[in-house]
Amino acid sequence: MKFVDACSAQGFNLVEFPEIMPAYLMDSKFVEQDWMIKKPGTDEPFVLTPEITAFYASLIGQNTGIDALKNISYVATCYRENRFVQLGLESISSNVESDIRVISTAYDFLESLGLADYFEIVVNDLSQLKRFVSDVGVDKEYVIPVLKILDKYSGIIRAGTTDIDEAFTSEVSSYVSDAGVRKELLNLAKSNQYDKEFSSEFKEILSDLSDKKNLRVGASLARGLSYYNSLPPRESTPIFEIYSKTDLEQICGGGRYDGLMGRLNPKLQNTEFDSGIGFAFGLERVFKVLMSKYQSFEKMSEVLR
């Protein structure tokens, strides 16, 4: 399988994850009531696996096979509103080299499918975005809600809607009363660019990835999952999403989660096992991009082998 090959070439080992897991292994924000299953004869709740990163972080946090799980790839069946398959990888590390390797692996996988002209990678430095939001005057307690609004409107603009002034300002007003601050945030959302230089770490990442076709910075990209925002980040916190050029649908998302394992197990704080980076593709969405190019299941199957 091309995905496993791309990951293996970068040193990631394939690991299998179950479709059902004990609920205590998942962050409570993922556990919806209709996912809950009772083990026969007990009151112990289980969940249908909604995603892998939080499960993976819990295993690391409990020191479960910690060395064997430092660099893994997976093909996993997950459940939220519906059943879907994720292709992903995770790496326990806190250095720029790992950031570059993970983003490169996602790119190399799609390129191996012949899709170099069919996708776009949007990257951002979440640390930089947080600094910007704080520096323009957003109160600390409202930084995360404002980030989510910026992220929402980055998608709206990407889909082709540019007249966002009234709607954006209305939503931000719930957290920001100062008109000047709201204007600064609106300008960032519309321009999708920073007026300050990136950190040296993020510059290094961009420099190393400069040969990758269709890669650009999206200054308002924030990602919605809480483990990117749970703790104070390092100097640079790379996050990224990959979009199909045919229908602008997101097919992959990922980034760095600093301090997540240390939050689950204080003994891991400030150790090499405290932070990681990963991504996940939606297999069905990758299939849609493949079909837009190859137009037949037979040809698509040949490419995937």
mmCIF file of C-alpha atoms in Angstrom:
data_model
loop_
_atom_site.group_PDB
_atom_site.id
_atom_site.type_symbol
_atom_site.label_atom_id
_atom_site.label_comp_id
_atom_site.label_asym_id
_atom_site.label_seq_id
_atom_site.Cartn_x
_atom_site.Cartn_y
_atom_site.Cartn_z
ATOM 1 C CA MET A 1 0.000 0.000 0.000
ATOM 2 C CA LYS A 2 1.416 3.370 -1.051
ATOM 3 C CA PHE A 3 0.652 5.044 2.285
ATOM 4 C CA VAL A 4 2.454 2.394 4.323
ATOM 5 C CA ASP A 5 5.391 2.541 1.895
ATOM 6 C CA ALA A 6 5.682 6.341 2.210
ATOM 7 C CA CYS A 7 5.626 6.117 6.016
ATOM 8 C CA SER A 8 8.052 3.203 6.153
ATOM 9 C CA ALA A 9 10.537 5.108 3.992
ATOM 10 C CA GLN A 10 10.598 7.807 6.696
ATOM 11 C CA GLY A 11 11.000 5.331 9.581
ATOM 12 C CA PHE A 12 7.384 4.971 10.762
ATOM 13 C CA ASN A 13 6.244 1.493 11.838
ATOM 14 C CA LEU A 14 2.723 0.275 11.044
ATOM 15 C CA VAL A 15 0.572 -0.300 14.172
ATOM 16 C CA GLU A 16 -2.990 -1.638 14.434
ATOM 17 C CA PHE A 17 -5.563 0.100 16.642
ATOM 18 C CA PRO A 18 -8.879 -1.431 17.814
ATOM 19 C CA GLU A 19 -12.277 -0.149 16.732
ATOM 20 C CA ILE A 20 -13.473 -0.207 20.369
ATOM 21 C CA MET A 21 -11.563 1.105 23.381
ATOM 22 C CA PRO A 22 -12.137 1.832 27.082
ATOM 23 C CA ALA A 23 -13.669 5.279 27.480
ATOM 24 C CA TYR A 24 -11.058 6.348 30.039
ATOM 25 C CA LEU A 25 -8.423 6.304 27.289
ATOM 26 C CA MET A 26 -10.173 9.124 25.465
ATOM 27 C CA ASP A 27 -10.311 12.813 26.282
ATOM 28 C CA SER A 28 -13.882 13.449 27.459
ATOM 29 C CA LYS A 29 -14.531 15.957 24.680
ATOM 30 C CA PHE A 30 -14.522 13.082 22.173
ATOM 31 C CA VAL A 31 -16.917 10.812 24.044
ATOM 32 C CA GLU A 32 -20.491 11.270 22.842
ATOM 33 C CA GLN A 33 -23.244 9.305 24.566
ATOM 34 C CA ASP A 34 -24.227 7.393 21.440
ATOM 35 C CA TRP A 35 -20.675 6.060 21.142
ATOM 36 C CA MET A 36 -20.846 4.401 24.563
ATOM 37 C CA ILE A 37 -20.923 0.607 24.786
ATOM 38 C CA LYS A 38 -21.195 -1.449 27.967
ATOM 39 C CA LYS A 39 -18.943 -4.473 28.417
ATOM 40 C CA PRO A 40 -21.218 -7.470 29.221
ATOM 41 C CA GLY A 41 -21.462 -8.087 32.955
ATOM 42 C CA THR A 42 -19.807 -4.791 33.938
ATOM 43 C CA ASP A 43 -20.496 -1.092 34.081
ATOM 44 C CA GLU A 44 -17.221 -0.266 32.344
ATOM 45 C CA PRO A 45 -17.951 2.075 29.414
ATOM 46 C CA PHE A 46 -16.319 1.635 26.041
ATOM 47 C CA VAL A 47 -16.374 3.897 22.991
ATOM 48 C CA LEU A 48 -16.247 3.315 19.291
ATOM 49 C CA THR A 49 -12.862 4.761 18.348
ATOM 50 C CA PRO A 50 -13.507 8.366 17.199
ATOM 51 C CA GLU A 51 -9.893 9.157 16.271
ATOM 52 C CA ILE A 52 -6.370 7.972 17.010
ATOM 53 C CA THR A 53 -4.254 10.876 18.301
ATOM 54 C CA ALA A 54 -5.986 11.172 21.692
ATOM 55 C CA PHE A 55 -5.887 7.367 22.112
ATOM 56 C CA TYR A 56 -2.221 7.322 21.132
ATOM 57 C CA ALA A 57 -1.377 10.110 23.577
ATOM 58 C CA SER A 58 -3.148 8.201 26.361
ATOM 59 C CA LEU A 59 -1.053 5.111 25.676
ATOM 60 C CA ILE A 60 2.133 7.160 25.787
ATOM 61 C CA GLY A 61 0.902 8.897 28.922
ATOM 62 C CA GLN A 62 0.493 5.511 30.598
ATOM 63 C CA ASN A 63 3.926 4.331 29.429
ATOM 64 C CA THR A 64 2.256 1.559 27.413
ATOM 65 C CA GLY A 65 4.875 0.352 24.917
ATOM 66 C CA ILE A 66 6.361 3.817 24.912
ATOM 67 C CA ASP A 67 9.539 3.049 22.943
ATOM 68 C CA ALA A 68 7.782 0.914 20.329
ATOM 69 C CA LEU A 69 5.221 3.675 19.747
ATOM 70 C CA LYS A 70 7.588 6.617 19.248
ATOM 71 C CA ASN A 71 7.183 6.670 15.444
ATOM 72 C CA ILE A 72 4.110 4.916 14.088
ATOM 73 C CA SER A 73 1.761 4.856 11.119
ATOM 74 C CA TYR A 74 -1.741 3.387 11.072
ATOM 75 C CA VAL A 75 -4.772 2.551 8.963
ATOM 76 C CA ALA A 76 -7.716 2.720 11.370
ATOM 77 C CA THR A 77 -11.499 2.481 11.252
ATOM 78 C CA CYS A 78 -13.070 5.329 13.245
ATOM 79 C CA TYR A 79 -16.584 6.417 14.188
ATOM 80 C CA ARG A 80 -18.165 9.823 14.716
ATOM 81 C CA GLU A 81 -21.326 10.797 12.884
ATOM 82 C CA ASN A 82 -20.512 7.899 10.581
ATOM 83 C CA ARG A 83 -17.919 5.200 9.978
ATOM 84 C CA PHE A 84 -14.731 6.230 8.167
ATOM 85 C CA VAL A 85 -11.113 5.175 7.684
ATOM 86 C CA GLN A 86 -8.098 7.255 8.675
ATOM 87 C CA LEU A 87 -4.558 6.945 7.336
ATOM 88 C CA GLY A 88 -2.184 8.612 9.741
ATOM 89 C CA LEU A 89 1.070 8.755 11.612
ATOM 90 C CA GLU A 90 2.325 9.996 14.969
ATOM 91 C CA SER A 91 5.824 10.885 16.151
ATOM 92 C CA ILE A 92 6.903 11.544 19.732
ATOM 93 C CA SER A 93 9.419 14.351 19.343
ATOM 94 C CA SER A 94 9.876 18.070 19.869
ATOM 95 C CA ASN A 95 12.275 19.189 17.151
ATOM 96 C CA VAL A 96 12.112 20.897 13.785
ATOM 97 C CA GLU A 97 13.515 17.857 11.983
ATOM 98 C CA SER A 98 10.474 15.799 13.012
ATOM 99 C CA ASP A 99 8.106 18.555 11.908
ATOM 100 C CA ILE A 100 9.702 18.568 8.467
ATOM 101 C CA ARG A 101 9.712 14.772 8.226
ATOM 102 C CA VAL A 102 6.019 14.458 9.098
ATOM 103 C CA ILE A 103 4.830 17.145 6.664
ATOM 104 C CA SER A 104 7.101 15.720 3.948
ATOM 105 C CA THR A 105 5.637 12.239 4.446
ATOM 106 C CA ALA A 106 2.102 13.529 3.872
ATOM 107 C CA TYR A 107 3.274 15.279 0.703
ATOM 108 C CA ASP A 108 5.236 12.258 -0.546
ATOM 109 C CA PHE A 109 2.218 9.974 -0.126
ATOM 110 C CA LEU A 110 0.006 12.110 -2.360
ATOM 111 C CA GLU A 111 2.792 12.596 -4.870
ATOM 112 C CA SER A 112 3.272 8.811 -5.062
ATOM 113 C CA LEU A 113 -0.380 8.591 -6.153
ATOM 114 C CA GLY A 114 0.272 10.975 -9.030
ATOM 115 C CA LEU A 115 -1.719 13.774 -7.386
ATOM 116 C CA ALA A 116 0.902 16.540 -7.297
ATOM 117 C CA ASP A 117 -1.401 18.865 -9.275
ATOM 118 C CA TYR A 118 -4.529 17.975 -7.332
ATOM 119 C CA PHE A 119 -3.838 19.201 -3.805
ATOM 120 C CA GLU A 120 -2.601 22.171 -1.797
ATOM 121 C CA ILE A 121 -0.865 22.155 1.607
ATOM 122 C CA VAL A 122 -1.627 25.108 3.890
ATOM 123 C CA VAL A 123 0.744 25.497 6.855
ATOM 124 C CA ASN A 124 0.812 27.921 9.753
ATOM 125 C CA ASP A 125 2.636 28.592 12.992
ATOM 126 C CA LEU A 126 0.021 28.409 15.741
ATOM 127 C CA SER A 127 2.420 30.040 18.193
ATOM 128 C CA GLN A 128 2.720 33.033 15.863
ATOM 129 C CA LEU A 129 -1.049 33.237 15.476
ATOM 130 C CA LYS A 130 -1.539 33.146 19.253
ATOM 131 C CA ARG A 131 1.048 35.895 19.695
ATOM 132 C CA PHE A 132 -0.685 38.022 17.059
ATOM 133 C CA VAL A 133 -4.112 37.617 18.669
ATOM 134 C CA SER A 134 -2.709 38.466 22.108
ATOM 135 C CA ASP A 135 -0.623 41.394 20.859
ATOM 136 C CA VAL A 136 -3.552 43.129 19.130
ATOM 137 C CA GLY A 137 -5.411 43.137 22.440
ATOM 138 C CA VAL A 138 -7.559 40.005 22.790
ATOM 139 C CA ASP A 139 -7.947 39.028 26.455
ATOM 140 C CA LYS A 140 -6.183 35.790 27.391
ATOM 141 C CA GLU A 141 -9.430 33.993 28.260
ATOM 142 C CA TYR A 142 -10.809 34.678 24.767
ATOM 143 C CA VAL A 143 -7.770 33.773 22.655
ATOM 144 C CA ILE A 144 -8.947 30.222 21.888
ATOM 145 C CA PRO A 145 -12.526 31.218 20.886
ATOM 146 C CA VAL A 146 -11.105 33.929 18.618
ATOM 147 C CA LEU A 147 -8.690 31.433 17.055
ATOM 148 C CA LYS A 148 -11.626 29.171 16.238
ATOM 149 C CA ILE A 149 -13.461 32.045 14.550
ATOM 150 C CA LEU A 150 -10.379 32.913 12.480
ATOM 151 C CA ASP A 151 -10.050 29.274 11.463
ATOM 152 C CA LYS A 152 -13.716 29.082 10.489
ATOM 153 C CA TYR A 153 -13.461 32.118 8.227
ATOM 154 C CA SER A 154 -10.235 30.939 6.634
ATOM 155 C CA GLY A 155 -12.316 28.043 5.313
ATOM 156 C CA ILE A 156 -15.152 30.314 4.214
ATOM 157 C CA ILE A 157 -12.750 32.524 2.254
ATOM 158 C CA ARG A 158 -11.023 29.491 0.756
ATOM 159 C CA ALA A 159 -14.421 28.334 -0.519
ATOM 160 C CA GLY A 160 -14.768 31.617 -2.425
ATOM 161 C CA THR A 161 -16.760 33.916 -0.114
ATOM 162 C CA THR A 162 -14.868 37.178 0.409
ATOM 163 C CA ASP A 163 -17.671 39.377 1.780
ATOM 164 C CA ILE A 164 -17.203 38.352 5.409
ATOM 165 C CA ASP A 165 -16.948 41.731 7.162
ATOM 166 C CA GLU A 166 -20.365 41.848 8.812
ATOM 167 C CA ALA A 167 -20.596 38.171 9.790
ATOM 168 C CA PHE A 168 -17.023 37.991 11.093
ATOM 169 C CA THR A 169 -17.314 41.197 13.113
ATOM 170 C CA SER A 170 -20.596 40.004 14.619
ATOM 171 C CA GLU A 171 -19.066 36.732 15.820
ATOM 172 C CA VAL A 172 -15.881 38.317 17.151
ATOM 173 C CA SER A 173 -17.928 40.930 19.032
ATOM 174 C CA SER A 174 -18.915 38.226 21.511
ATOM 175 C CA TYR A 175 -15.302 38.214 22.733
ATOM 176 C CA VAL A 176 -13.818 41.564 21.631
ATOM 177 C CA SER A 177 -15.489 44.891 22.406
ATOM 178 C CA ASP A 178 -12.784 47.167 20.967
ATOM 179 C CA ALA A 179 -13.541 48.120 17.341
ATOM 180 C CA GLY A 180 -9.852 48.602 16.541
ATOM 181 C CA VAL A 181 -8.997 45.089 17.706
ATOM 182 C CA ARG A 182 -11.882 43.639 15.700
ATOM 183 C CA LYS A 183 -10.587 45.434 12.606
ATOM 184 C CA GLU A 184 -7.078 43.988 13.100
ATOM 185 C CA LEU A 185 -8.549 40.492 13.347
ATOM 186 C CA LEU A 186 -10.728 41.035 10.277
ATOM 187 C CA ASN A 187 -7.718 42.231 8.270
ATOM 188 C CA LEU A 188 -5.819 39.074 9.222
ATOM 189 C CA ALA A 189 -8.756 36.864 8.267
ATOM 190 C CA LYS A 190 -9.088 38.549 4.861
ATOM 191 C CA SER A 191 -5.400 38.895 3.980
ATOM 192 C CA ASN A 192 -4.336 35.545 5.479
ATOM 193 C CA GLN A 193 -0.869 37.076 5.970
ATOM 194 C CA TYR A 194 1.243 38.302 8.876
ATOM 195 C CA ASP A 195 3.018 41.660 8.919
ATOM 196 C CA LYS A 196 5.796 40.284 11.155
ATOM 197 C CA GLU A 197 8.550 37.775 10.511
ATOM 198 C CA PHE A 198 8.159 34.154 11.531
ATOM 199 C CA SER A 199 10.298 32.598 14.248
ATOM 200 C CA SER A 200 13.633 31.075 13.240
ATOM 201 C CA GLU A 201 12.174 27.587 13.792
ATOM 202 C CA PHE A 202 9.249 28.117 11.442
ATOM 203 C CA LYS A 203 11.510 29.774 8.878
ATOM 204 C CA GLU A 204 13.644 26.632 8.931
ATOM 205 C CA ILE A 205 10.575 24.475 8.318
ATOM 206 C CA LEU A 206 9.458 26.645 5.382
ATOM 207 C CA SER A 207 12.968 26.700 3.940
ATOM 208 C CA ASP A 208 13.269 22.924 4.073
ATOM 209 C CA LEU A 209 9.866 22.482 2.445
ATOM 210 C CA SER A 210 10.408 25.168 -0.201
ATOM 211 C CA ASP A 211 10.778 22.535 -2.932
ATOM 212 C CA LYS A 212 7.293 21.178 -2.234
ATOM 213 C CA LYS A 213 4.822 22.192 -4.901
ATOM 214 C CA ASN A 214 1.560 23.863 -3.845
ATOM 215 C CA LEU A 215 2.626 24.635 -0.276
ATOM 216 C CA ARG A 216 1.686 28.017 1.183
ATOM 217 C CA VAL A 217 1.247 29.751 4.531
ATOM 218 C CA GLY A 218 -2.295 30.448 5.749
ATOM 219 C CA ALA A 219 -1.990 32.923 8.623
ATOM 220 C CA SER A 220 -5.523 32.388 9.968
ATOM 221 C CA LEU A 221 -5.364 28.580 9.995
ATOM 222 C CA ALA A 222 -5.766 27.423 13.614
ATOM 223 C CA ARG A 223 -7.125 23.835 13.526
ATOM 224 C CA GLY A 224 -10.058 22.982 15.758
ATOM 225 C CA LEU A 225 -8.830 20.169 18.023
ATOM 226 C CA SER A 226 -8.103 21.073 21.619
ATOM 227 C CA TYR A 227 -4.823 19.202 21.912
ATOM 228 C CA TYR A 228 -3.150 21.806 19.696
ATOM 229 C CA ASN A 229 -4.208 24.500 22.155
ATOM 230 C CA SER A 230 -3.988 22.754 25.512
ATOM 231 C CA LEU A 231 -0.716 24.128 26.867
ATOM 232 C CA PRO A 232 1.704 27.013 26.233
ATOM 233 C CA PRO A 233 3.510 26.098 23.007
ATOM 234 C CA ARG A 234 7.173 26.343 22.132
ATOM 235 C CA GLU A 235 8.627 29.067 19.897
ATOM 236 C CA SER A 236 7.036 27.501 16.823
ATOM 237 C CA THR A 237 4.011 25.190 16.619
ATOM 238 C CA PRO A 238 3.521 24.028 13.013
ATOM 239 C CA ILE A 239 0.035 22.960 11.959
ATOM 240 C CA PHE A 240 -1.201 22.119 8.469
ATOM 241 C CA GLU A 241 -4.142 21.032 6.363
ATOM 242 C CA ILE A 242 -4.262 19.586 2.852
ATOM 243 C CA TYR A 243 -7.077 20.418 0.451
ATOM 244 C CA SER A 244 -8.276 18.918 -2.785
ATOM 245 C CA LYS A 245 -8.054 21.409 -5.643
ATOM 246 C CA THR A 246 -11.042 19.827 -7.347
ATOM 247 C CA ASP A 247 -13.645 20.595 -4.673
ATOM 248 C CA LEU A 248 -11.642 22.468 -1.963
ATOM 249 C CA GLU A 249 -12.477 19.722 0.540
ATOM 250 C CA GLN A 250 -9.992 19.057 3.341
ATOM 251 C CA ILE A 251 -8.402 15.631 2.934
ATOM 252 C CA CYS A 252 -5.773 15.772 5.690
ATOM 253 C CA GLY A 253 -5.026 17.675 8.873
ATOM 254 C CA GLY A 254 -2.181 17.616 11.339
ATOM 255 C CA GLY A 255 0.290 19.445 13.496
ATOM 256 C CA ARG A 256 2.281 19.593 16.689
ATOM 257 C CA TYR A 257 0.750 18.938 20.103
ATOM 258 C CA ASP A 258 3.182 20.226 22.720
ATOM 259 C CA GLY A 259 2.797 19.035 26.302
ATOM 260 C CA LEU A 260 -0.158 16.717 25.656
ATOM 261 C CA MET A 261 1.416 13.566 27.102
ATOM 262 C CA GLY A 262 2.708 15.505 30.095
ATOM 263 C CA ARG A 263 -0.836 16.673 30.775
ATOM 264 C CA LEU A 264 -1.950 13.035 30.861
ATOM 265 C CA ASN A 265 1.029 11.923 32.957
ATOM 266 C CA PRO A 266 2.953 14.599 34.920
ATOM 267 C CA LYS A 267 5.999 12.311 35.018
ATOM 268 C CA LEU A 268 6.438 12.922 31.287
ATOM 269 C CA GLN A 269 6.452 16.714 31.549
ATOM 270 C CA ASN A 270 9.578 18.281 30.039
ATOM 271 C CA THR A 271 10.839 14.899 28.810
ATOM 272 C CA GLU A 272 11.342 13.657 25.249
ATOM 273 C CA PHE A 273 7.924 11.949 25.495
ATOM 274 C CA ASP A 274 5.966 15.096 26.375
ATOM 275 C CA SER A 275 5.216 16.324 22.845
ATOM 276 C CA GLY A 276 4.525 14.978 19.399
ATOM 277 C CA ILE A 277 3.368 15.696 15.880
ATOM 278 C CA GLY A 278 1.104 13.768 13.542
ATOM 279 C CA PHE A 279 -1.507 13.868 10.802
ATOM 280 C CA ALA A 280 -4.477 11.912 9.483
ATOM 281 C CA PHE A 281 -5.921 11.522 5.988
ATOM 282 C CA GLY A 282 -9.548 10.632 5.395
ATOM 283 C CA LEU A 283 -9.299 7.623 3.072
ATOM 284 C CA GLU A 284 -12.678 8.237 1.471
ATOM 285 C CA ARG A 285 -11.668 11.815 0.664
ATOM 286 C CA VAL A 286 -8.416 10.649 -0.897
ATOM 287 C CA PHE A 287 -10.494 8.268 -3.038
ATOM 288 C CA LYS A 288 -12.560 11.218 -4.296
ATOM 289 C CA VAL A 289 -9.418 13.026 -5.457
ATOM 290 C CA LEU A 290 -8.137 9.862 -7.124
ATOM 291 C CA MET A 291 -11.428 9.394 -8.956
ATOM 292 C CA SER A 292 -11.344 12.987 -10.183
ATOM 293 C CA LYS A 293 -8.029 12.220 -11.872
ATOM 294 C CA TYR A 294 -8.264 8.590 -12.961
ATOM 295 C CA GLN A 295 -12.028 8.345 -13.606
ATOM 296 C CA SER A 296 -12.169 4.574 -12.982
ATOM 297 C CA PHE A 297 -11.880 2.173 -10.047
ATOM 298 C CA GLU A 298 -9.602 -0.106 -12.057
ATOM 299 C CA LYS A 299 -7.000 2.582 -12.691
ATOM 300 C CA MET A 300 -7.343 3.887 -9.142
ATOM 301 C CA SER A 301 -6.721 0.389 -7.746
ATOM 302 C CA GLU A 302 -3.563 0.072 -9.819
ATOM 303 C CA VAL A 303 -2.225 3.357 -8.460
ATOM 304 C CA LEU A 304 -2.944 2.399 -4.844
ATOM 305 C CA ARG A 305 -1.037 -0.882 -4.985
#
